[in-house]
C-alpha positions as semicolon CSV with decimal commas, in nm:
position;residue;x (nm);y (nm);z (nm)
1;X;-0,188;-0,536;1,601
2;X;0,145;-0,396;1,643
3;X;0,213;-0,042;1,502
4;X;0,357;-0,079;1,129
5;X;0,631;0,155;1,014
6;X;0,537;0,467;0,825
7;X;0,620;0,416;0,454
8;X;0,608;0,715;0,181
9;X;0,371;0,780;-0,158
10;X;0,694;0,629;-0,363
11;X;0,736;0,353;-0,112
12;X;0,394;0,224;-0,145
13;X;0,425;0,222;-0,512
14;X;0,753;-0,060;-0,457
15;X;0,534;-0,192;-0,220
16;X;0,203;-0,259;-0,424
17;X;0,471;-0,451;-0,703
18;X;0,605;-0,681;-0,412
19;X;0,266;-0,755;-0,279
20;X;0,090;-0,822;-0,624
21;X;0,440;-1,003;-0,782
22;X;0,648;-1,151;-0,474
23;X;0,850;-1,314;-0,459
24;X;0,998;-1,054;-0,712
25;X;1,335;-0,965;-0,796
26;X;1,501;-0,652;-0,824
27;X;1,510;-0,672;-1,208
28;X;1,140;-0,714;-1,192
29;X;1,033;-0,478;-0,959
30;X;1,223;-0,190;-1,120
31;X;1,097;-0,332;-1,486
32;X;0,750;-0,270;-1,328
33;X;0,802;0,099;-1,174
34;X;1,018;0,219;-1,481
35;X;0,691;0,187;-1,707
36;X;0,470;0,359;-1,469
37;X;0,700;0,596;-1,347
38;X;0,998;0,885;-1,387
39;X;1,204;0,687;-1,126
40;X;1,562;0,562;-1,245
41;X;1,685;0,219;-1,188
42;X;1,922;0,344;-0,860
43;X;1,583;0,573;-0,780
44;X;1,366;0,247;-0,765
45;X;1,655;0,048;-0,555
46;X;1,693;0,270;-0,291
47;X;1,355;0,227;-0,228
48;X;1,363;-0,100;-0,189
49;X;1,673;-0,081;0,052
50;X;1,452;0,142;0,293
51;X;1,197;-0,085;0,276
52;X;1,395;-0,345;0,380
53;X;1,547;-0,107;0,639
54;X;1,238;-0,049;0,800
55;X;1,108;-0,443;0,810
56;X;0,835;-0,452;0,589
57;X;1,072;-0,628;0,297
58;X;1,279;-0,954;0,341
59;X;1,507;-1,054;0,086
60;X;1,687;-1,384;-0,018
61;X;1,985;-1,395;-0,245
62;X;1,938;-1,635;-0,510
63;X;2,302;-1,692;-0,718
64;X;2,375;-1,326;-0,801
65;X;1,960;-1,196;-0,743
66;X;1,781;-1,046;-0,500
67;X;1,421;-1,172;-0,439
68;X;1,189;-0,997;-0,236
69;X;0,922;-1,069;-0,039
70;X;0,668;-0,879;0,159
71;X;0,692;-0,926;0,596
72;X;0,346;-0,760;0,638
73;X;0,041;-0,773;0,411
74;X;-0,110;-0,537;0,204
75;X;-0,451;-0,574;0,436
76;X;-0,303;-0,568;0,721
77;X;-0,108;-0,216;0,576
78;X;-0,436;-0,076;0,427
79;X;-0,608;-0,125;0,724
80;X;-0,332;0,057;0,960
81;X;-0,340;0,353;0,741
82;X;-0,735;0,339;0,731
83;X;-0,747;0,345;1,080
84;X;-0,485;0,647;1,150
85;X;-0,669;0,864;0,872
86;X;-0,998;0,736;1,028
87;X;-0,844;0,858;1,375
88;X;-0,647;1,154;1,310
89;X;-0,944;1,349;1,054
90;X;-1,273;1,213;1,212
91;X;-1,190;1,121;1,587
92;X;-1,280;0,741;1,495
93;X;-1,602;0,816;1,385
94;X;-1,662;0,656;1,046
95;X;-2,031;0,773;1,045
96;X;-1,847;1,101;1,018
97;X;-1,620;1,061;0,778
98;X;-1,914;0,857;0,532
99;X;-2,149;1,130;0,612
100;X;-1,871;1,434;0,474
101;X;-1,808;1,174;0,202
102;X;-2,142;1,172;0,096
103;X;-2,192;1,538;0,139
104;X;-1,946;1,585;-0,069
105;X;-2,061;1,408;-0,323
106;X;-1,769;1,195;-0,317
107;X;-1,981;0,862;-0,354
108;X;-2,099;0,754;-0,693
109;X;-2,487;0,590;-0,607
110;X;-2,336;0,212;-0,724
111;X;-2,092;0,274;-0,429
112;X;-2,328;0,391;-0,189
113;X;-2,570;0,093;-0,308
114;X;-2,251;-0,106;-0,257
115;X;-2,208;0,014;0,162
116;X;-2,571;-0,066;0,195
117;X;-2,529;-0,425;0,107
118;X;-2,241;-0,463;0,280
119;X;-2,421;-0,278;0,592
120;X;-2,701;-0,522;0,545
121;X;-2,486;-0,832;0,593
122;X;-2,339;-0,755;0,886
């Protein structure tokens, strides 16, 4: 897989809109992040113009709109950014990082119960 580009907190938040919604519209993505958010309109657009600038949005212009769709896919994002936390705090070692998480108490049982079954498919 090729090396995604680094998007921000607030660019992820555009991001998650596009990839539940697209293709999505301007109007509708900033309708979206102005109910969940402090962002203005101009805010919320100049998001989406770096995310465009950095290829992870495409647009088309339909009459006097802007629709938006997603070039990469929120897996294939998730999974990039799993892998560089994974790499940069635990040296690749996911038995690690479940180990601190459980330590920590950072697992509920039902999700731990959860990681068993999946552990058991495989």
């Amino acid at each position: 897989m090729n090396s995604l580009p680094q998007i921000s907190e607030a660019e992820f938040k555009v991001m998650k809109i596009v990839w539940k919604y697209a293709p999505i519209s301007t109007n509708e993505i900033t309708d979206c992040l102005v109910r969940t958010t402090t962002w203005s309109p101009k805010t919320i657009q100049t998001l989406i113009k770096r995310l465009v600038t950095k290829g992870v949005l495409t647009y088309e212009k339909k009459s006097r709109v802007f629709v938006y769709t997603p070039l990469i896919s929120e897996a294939e994002y998730i999974g990039q950014e799993s892998n560089t936390f994974l790499n940069r705090f635990y040296n690749g070692n996911i038995t690690a990082m479940l180990s601190a998480y459980i330590d920590n108490n950072k697992l509920s049982d039902a999700e731990i119960d959860k990681l068993r079954y999946l552990l058991s498919q495989k």
